[in-house]
mmCIF file of C-alpha atoms in Angstrom:
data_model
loop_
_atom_site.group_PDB
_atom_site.id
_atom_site.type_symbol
_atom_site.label_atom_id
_atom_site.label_comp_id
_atom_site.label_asym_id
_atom_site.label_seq_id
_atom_site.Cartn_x
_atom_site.Cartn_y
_atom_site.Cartn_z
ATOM 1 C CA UNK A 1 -5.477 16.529 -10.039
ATOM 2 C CA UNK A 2 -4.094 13.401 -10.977
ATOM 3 C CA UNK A 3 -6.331 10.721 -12.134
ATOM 4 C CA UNK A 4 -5.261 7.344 -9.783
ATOM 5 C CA UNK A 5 -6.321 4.609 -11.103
ATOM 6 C CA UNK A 6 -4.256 1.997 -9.038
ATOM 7 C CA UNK A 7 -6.881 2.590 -6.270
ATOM 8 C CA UNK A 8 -9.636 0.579 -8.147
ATOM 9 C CA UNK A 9 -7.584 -1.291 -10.763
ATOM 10 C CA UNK A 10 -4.571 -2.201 -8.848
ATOM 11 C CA UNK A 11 -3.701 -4.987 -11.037
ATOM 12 C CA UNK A 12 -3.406 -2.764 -14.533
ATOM 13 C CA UNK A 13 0.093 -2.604 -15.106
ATOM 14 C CA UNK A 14 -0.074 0.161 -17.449
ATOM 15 C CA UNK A 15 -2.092 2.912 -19.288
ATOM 16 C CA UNK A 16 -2.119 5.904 -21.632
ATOM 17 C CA UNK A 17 -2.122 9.590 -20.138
ATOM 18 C CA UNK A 18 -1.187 13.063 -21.100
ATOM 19 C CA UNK A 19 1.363 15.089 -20.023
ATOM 20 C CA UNK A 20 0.010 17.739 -17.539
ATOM 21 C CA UNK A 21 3.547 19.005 -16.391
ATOM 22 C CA UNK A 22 7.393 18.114 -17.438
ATOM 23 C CA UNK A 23 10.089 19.305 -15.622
ATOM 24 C CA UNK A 24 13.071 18.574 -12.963
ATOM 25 C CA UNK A 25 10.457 18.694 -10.213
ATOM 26 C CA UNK A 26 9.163 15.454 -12.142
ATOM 27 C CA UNK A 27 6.267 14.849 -14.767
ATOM 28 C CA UNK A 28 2.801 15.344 -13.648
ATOM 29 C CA UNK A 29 -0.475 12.993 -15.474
ATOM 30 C CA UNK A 30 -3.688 13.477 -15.589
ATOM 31 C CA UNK A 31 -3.861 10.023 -14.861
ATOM 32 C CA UNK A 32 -1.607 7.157 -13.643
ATOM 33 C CA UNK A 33 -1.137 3.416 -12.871
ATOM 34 C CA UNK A 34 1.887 5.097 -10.092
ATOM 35 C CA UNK A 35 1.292 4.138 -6.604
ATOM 36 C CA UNK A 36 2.617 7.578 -5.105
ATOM 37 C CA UNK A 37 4.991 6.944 -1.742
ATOM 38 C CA UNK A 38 2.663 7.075 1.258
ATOM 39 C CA UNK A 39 1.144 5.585 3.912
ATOM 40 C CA UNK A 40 4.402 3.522 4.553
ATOM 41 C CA UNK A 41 4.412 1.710 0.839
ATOM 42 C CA UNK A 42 7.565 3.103 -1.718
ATOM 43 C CA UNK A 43 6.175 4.743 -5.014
ATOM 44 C CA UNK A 44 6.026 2.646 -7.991
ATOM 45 C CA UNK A 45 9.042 2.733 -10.645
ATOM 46 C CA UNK A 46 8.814 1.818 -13.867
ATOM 47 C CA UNK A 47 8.870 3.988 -17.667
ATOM 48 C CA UNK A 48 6.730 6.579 -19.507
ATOM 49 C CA UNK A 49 6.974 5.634 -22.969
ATOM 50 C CA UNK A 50 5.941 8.414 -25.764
ATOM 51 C CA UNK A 51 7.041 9.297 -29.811
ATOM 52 C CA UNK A 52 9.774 6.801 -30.162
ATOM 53 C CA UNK A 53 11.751 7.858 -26.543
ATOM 54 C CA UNK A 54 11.318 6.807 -22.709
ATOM 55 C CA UNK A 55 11.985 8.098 -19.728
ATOM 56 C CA UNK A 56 12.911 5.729 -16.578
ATOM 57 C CA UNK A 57 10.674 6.977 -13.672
ATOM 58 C CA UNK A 58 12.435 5.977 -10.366
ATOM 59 C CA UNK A 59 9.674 6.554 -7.844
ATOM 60 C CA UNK A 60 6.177 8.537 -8.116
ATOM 61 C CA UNK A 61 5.262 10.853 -5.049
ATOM 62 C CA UNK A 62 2.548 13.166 -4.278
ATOM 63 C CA UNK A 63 3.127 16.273 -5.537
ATOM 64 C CA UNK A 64 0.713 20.007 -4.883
ATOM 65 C CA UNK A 65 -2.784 19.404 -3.968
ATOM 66 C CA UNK A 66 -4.016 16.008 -5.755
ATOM 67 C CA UNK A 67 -1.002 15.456 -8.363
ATOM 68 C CA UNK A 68 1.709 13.064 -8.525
ATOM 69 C CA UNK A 69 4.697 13.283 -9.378
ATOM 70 C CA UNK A 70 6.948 10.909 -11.804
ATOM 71 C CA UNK A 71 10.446 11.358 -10.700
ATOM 72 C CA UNK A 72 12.829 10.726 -13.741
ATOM 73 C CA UNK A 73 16.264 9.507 -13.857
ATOM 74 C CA UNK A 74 18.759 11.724 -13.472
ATOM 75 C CA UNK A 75 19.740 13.189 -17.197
ATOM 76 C CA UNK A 76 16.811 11.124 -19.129
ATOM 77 C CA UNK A 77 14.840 12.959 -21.669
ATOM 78 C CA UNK A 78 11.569 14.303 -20.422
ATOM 79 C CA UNK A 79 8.057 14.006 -22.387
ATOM 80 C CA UNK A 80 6.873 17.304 -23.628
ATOM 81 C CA UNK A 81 3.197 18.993 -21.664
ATOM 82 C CA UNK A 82 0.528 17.648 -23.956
ATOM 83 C CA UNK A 83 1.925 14.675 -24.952
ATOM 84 C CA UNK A 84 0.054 11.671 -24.849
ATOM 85 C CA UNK A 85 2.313 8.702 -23.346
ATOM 86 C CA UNK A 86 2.269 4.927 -22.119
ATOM 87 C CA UNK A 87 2.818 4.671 -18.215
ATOM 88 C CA UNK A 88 3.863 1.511 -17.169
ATOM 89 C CA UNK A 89 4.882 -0.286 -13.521
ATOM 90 C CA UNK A 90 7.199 -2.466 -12.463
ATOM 91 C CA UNK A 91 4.646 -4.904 -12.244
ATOM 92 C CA UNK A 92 6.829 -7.630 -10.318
ATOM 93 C CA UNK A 93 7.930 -4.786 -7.508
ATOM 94 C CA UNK A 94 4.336 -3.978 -7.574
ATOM 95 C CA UNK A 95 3.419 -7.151 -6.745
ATOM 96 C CA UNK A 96 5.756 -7.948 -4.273
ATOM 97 C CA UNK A 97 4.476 -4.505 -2.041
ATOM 98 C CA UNK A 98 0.579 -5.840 -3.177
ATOM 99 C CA UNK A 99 1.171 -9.251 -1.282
ATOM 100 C CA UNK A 100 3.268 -7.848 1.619
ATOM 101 C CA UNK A 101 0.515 -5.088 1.986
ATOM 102 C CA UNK A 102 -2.008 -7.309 2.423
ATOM 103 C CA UNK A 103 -0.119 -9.596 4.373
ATOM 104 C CA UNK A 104 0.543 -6.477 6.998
ATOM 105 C CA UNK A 105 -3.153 -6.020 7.375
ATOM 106 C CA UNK A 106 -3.748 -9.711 8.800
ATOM 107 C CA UNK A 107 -0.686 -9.178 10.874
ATOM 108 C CA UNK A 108 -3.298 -6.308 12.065
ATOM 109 C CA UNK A 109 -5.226 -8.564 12.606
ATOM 110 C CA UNK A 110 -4.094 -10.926 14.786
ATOM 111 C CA UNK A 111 -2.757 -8.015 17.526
ATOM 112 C CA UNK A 112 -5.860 -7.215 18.324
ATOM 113 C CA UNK A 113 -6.969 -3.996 20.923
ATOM 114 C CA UNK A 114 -3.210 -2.693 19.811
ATOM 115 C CA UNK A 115 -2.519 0.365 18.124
ATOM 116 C CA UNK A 116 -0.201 0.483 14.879
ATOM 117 C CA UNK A 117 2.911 2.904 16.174
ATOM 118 C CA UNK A 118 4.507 3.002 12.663
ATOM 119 C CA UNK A 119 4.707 0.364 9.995
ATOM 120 C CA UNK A 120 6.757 0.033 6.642
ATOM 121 C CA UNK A 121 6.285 -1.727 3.224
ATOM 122 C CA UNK A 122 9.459 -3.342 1.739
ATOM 123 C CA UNK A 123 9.578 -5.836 -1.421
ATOM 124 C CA UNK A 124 12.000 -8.234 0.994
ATOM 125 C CA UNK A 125 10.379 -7.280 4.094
ATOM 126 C CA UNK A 126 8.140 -5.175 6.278
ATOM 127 C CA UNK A 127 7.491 -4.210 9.341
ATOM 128 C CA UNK A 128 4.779 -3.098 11.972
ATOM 129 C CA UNK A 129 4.789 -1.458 14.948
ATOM 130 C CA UNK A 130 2.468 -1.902 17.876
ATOM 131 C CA UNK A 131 1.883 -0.386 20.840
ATOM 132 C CA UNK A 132 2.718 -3.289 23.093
ATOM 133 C CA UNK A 133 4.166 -4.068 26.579
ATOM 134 C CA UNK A 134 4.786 -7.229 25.871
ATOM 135 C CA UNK A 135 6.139 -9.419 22.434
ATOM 136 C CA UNK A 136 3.719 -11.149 20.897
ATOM 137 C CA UNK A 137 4.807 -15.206 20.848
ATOM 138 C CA UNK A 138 6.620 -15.290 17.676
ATOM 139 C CA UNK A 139 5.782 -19.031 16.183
ATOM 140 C CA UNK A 140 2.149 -18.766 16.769
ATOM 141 C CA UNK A 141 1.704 -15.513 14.692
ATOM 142 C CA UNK A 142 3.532 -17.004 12.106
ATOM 143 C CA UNK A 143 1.403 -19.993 12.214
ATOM 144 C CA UNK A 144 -1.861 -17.455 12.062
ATOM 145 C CA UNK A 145 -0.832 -15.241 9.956
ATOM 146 C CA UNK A 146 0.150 -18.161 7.020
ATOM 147 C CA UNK A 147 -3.541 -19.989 8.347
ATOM 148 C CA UNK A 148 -5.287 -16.837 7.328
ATOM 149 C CA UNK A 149 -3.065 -16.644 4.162
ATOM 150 C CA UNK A 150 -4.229 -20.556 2.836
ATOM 151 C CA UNK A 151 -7.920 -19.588 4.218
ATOM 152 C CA UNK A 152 -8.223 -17.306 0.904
ATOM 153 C CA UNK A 153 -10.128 -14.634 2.185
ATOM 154 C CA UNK A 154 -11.528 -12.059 -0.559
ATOM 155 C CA UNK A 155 -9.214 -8.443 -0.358
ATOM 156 C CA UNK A 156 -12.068 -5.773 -1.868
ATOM 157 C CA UNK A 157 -11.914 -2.156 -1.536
ATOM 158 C CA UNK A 158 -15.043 -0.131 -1.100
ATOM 159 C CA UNK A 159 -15.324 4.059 -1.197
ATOM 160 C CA UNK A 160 -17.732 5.118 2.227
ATOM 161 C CA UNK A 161 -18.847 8.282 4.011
ATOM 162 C CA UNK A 162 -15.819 9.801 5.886
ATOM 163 C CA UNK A 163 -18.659 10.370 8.671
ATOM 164 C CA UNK A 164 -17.822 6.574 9.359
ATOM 165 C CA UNK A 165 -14.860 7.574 11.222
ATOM 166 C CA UNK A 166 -16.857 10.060 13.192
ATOM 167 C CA UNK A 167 -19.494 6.346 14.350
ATOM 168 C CA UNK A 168 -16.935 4.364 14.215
ATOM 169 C CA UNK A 169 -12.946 5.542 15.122
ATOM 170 C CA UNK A 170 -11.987 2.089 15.870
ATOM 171 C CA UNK A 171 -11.880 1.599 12.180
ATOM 172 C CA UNK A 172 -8.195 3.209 12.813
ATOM 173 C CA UNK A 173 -5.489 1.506 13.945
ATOM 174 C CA UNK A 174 -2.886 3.955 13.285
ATOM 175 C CA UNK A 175 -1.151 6.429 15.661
ATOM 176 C CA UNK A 176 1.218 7.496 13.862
ATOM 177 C CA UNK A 177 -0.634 8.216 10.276
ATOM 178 C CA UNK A 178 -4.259 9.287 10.191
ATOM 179 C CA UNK A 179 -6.737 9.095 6.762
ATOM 180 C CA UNK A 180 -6.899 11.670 4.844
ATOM 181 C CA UNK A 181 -10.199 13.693 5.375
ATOM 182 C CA UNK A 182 -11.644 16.858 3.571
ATOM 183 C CA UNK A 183 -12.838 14.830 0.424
ATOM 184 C CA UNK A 184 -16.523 13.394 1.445
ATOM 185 C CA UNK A 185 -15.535 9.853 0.809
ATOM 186 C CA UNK A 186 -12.961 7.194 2.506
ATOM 187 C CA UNK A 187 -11.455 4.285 0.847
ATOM 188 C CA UNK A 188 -11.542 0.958 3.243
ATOM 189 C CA UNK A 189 -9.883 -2.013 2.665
ATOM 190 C CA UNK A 190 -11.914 -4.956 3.741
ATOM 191 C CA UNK A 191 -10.717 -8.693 4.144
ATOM 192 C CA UNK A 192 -13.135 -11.531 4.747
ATOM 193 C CA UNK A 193 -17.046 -11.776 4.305
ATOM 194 C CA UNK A 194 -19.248 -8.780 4.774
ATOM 195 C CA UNK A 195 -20.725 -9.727 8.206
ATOM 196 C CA UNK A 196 -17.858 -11.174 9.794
ATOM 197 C CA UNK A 197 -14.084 -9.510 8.275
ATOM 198 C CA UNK A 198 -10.954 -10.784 9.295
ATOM 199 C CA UNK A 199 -9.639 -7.044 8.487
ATOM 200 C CA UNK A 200 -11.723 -3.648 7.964
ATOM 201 C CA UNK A 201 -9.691 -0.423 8.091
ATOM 202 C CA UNK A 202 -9.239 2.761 5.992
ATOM 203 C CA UNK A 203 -6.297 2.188 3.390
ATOM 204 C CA UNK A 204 -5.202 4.120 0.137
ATOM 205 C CA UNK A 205 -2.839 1.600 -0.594
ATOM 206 C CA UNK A 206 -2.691 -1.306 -3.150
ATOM 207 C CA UNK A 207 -3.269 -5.218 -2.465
ATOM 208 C CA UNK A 208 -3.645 -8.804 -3.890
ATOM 209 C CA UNK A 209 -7.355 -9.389 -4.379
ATOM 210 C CA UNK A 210 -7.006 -12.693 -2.364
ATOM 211 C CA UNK A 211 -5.018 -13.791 0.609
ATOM 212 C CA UNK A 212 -3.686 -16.918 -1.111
ATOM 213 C CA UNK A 213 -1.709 -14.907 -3.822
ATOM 214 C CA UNK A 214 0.334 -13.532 -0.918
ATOM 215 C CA UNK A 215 2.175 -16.919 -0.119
ATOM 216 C CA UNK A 216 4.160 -18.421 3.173
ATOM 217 C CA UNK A 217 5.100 -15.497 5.066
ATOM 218 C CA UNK A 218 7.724 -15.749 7.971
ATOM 219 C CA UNK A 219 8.112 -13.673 10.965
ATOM 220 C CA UNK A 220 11.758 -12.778 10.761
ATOM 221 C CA UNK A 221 11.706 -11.211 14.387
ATOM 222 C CA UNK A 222 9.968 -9.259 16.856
ATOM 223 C CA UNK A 223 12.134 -6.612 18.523
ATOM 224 C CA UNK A 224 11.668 -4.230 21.552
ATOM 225 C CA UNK A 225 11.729 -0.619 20.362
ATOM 226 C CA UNK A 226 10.902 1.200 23.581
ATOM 227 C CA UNK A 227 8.816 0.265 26.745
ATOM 228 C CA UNK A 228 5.830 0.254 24.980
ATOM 229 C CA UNK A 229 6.589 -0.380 21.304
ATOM 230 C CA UNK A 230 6.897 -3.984 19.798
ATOM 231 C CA UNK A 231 8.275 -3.960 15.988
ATOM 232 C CA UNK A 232 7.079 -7.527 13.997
ATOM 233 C CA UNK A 233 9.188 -7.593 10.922
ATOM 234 C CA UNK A 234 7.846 -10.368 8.274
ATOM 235 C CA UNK A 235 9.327 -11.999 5.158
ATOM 236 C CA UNK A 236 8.404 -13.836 2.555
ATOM 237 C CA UNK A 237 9.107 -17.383 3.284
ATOM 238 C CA UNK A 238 10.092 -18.511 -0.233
#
């Protein structure tokens, strides 16, 4: 499997690994800073640097069983298996999907008793989906969403029991995607004080550890996608 340490050190920009695998299929770690595509957020880009070359790594996905894969660009030159290299991020497109990540979860928030229909993660913008007959009023969830944002509410990840979802399956808000089970443990993303959070829901994705660092967001538009499906797309405002 492949090591991921974005999950609890989202903010390391790079580390050293060894090649596992190297091929066209793309280059498997045993451990990585590369978010891998999922849960609506792209993969990471960035380089694997090793013996003098690189190789530009377009996206990582999940590969097999627990690996990820490093996609390379087309024709560059690919590390050998059991070489040790540097993996590094994008760190600014990184950061741009961290605070828009985060900034989708208090959007969560704020439709409350609505279930997410589909949702997407975009540097520029991003988008959620709710299970809505009506639109939402569009000024006063931008005017909650950037209140929550200048409240500076603690972002912390925590690992739990997957039993919680068993006690506790309003934890999910997602139709459309459902966390991962099978492993023993689940990863929840938790925003606000312990007693009392703004946002609490299972999450393998990355985020800004506090709401500030997101900035002014703007609601760009709300949209009718069906009878029942309202789609929220937000911005950043800057």
């Amino acid at each position: 499997m492949t090591e991921r340490v974005f999950l609890d050190q989202p903010t390391l920009a790079n580390t050293s690994a060894t090649v596992v695998a190297s091929g066209d299929q793309g280059i498997v770690l045993d451990r990585t800073v590369f978010y891998a595509r999922g849960g609506g957020q792209p993969g990471d880009s960035g380089v694997l640097r090793w013996a003098g070359s690189d190789t530009p790594i377009t996206e990582a996905v999940k590969g097999e069983g627990e690996t990820i894969l490093h996609l390379a660009t087309a024709g560059a030159a690919l590390p050998p298996v059991g070489s040790v290299v540097e993996a590094a991020i994008d760190w600014q497109r990184r950061l741009a999907h961290m605070r828009m990540h985060t900034s989708m979860h208090l959007l969560c928030s704020l439709i409350k008793g609505a279930a997410v229909t589909g949702g997407a993660v975009g540097a520029d913008k991003s988008r959620l989906d709710f299970d809505l007959p009506n639109p939402p009023p569009k000024e006063a969830i931008e005017a909650a969403l950037n209140a929550l944002i200048e409240a500076d509410h603690p972002v912390r990840s925590e690992w739990v029991d997957e039993a919680v979802l068993d006690s506790d399956p309003g934890l999910v808000r997602t139709l459309s995607v459902q966390p991962p089970r099978g492993t023993g443990r689940l990863r929840l993303v938790r925003i606000g004080d312990a007693a009392t959070p703004v946002d609490l829901q299972p999450c393998g994705g990355t985020h800004v550890s506090r709401t500030a660092a997101i900035g002014p967001i703007r609601v760009v538009k709300i949209e009718n996608k069906g009878k029942q499906n309202r789609r929220i797309i937000i911005a950043p405002a800057g």
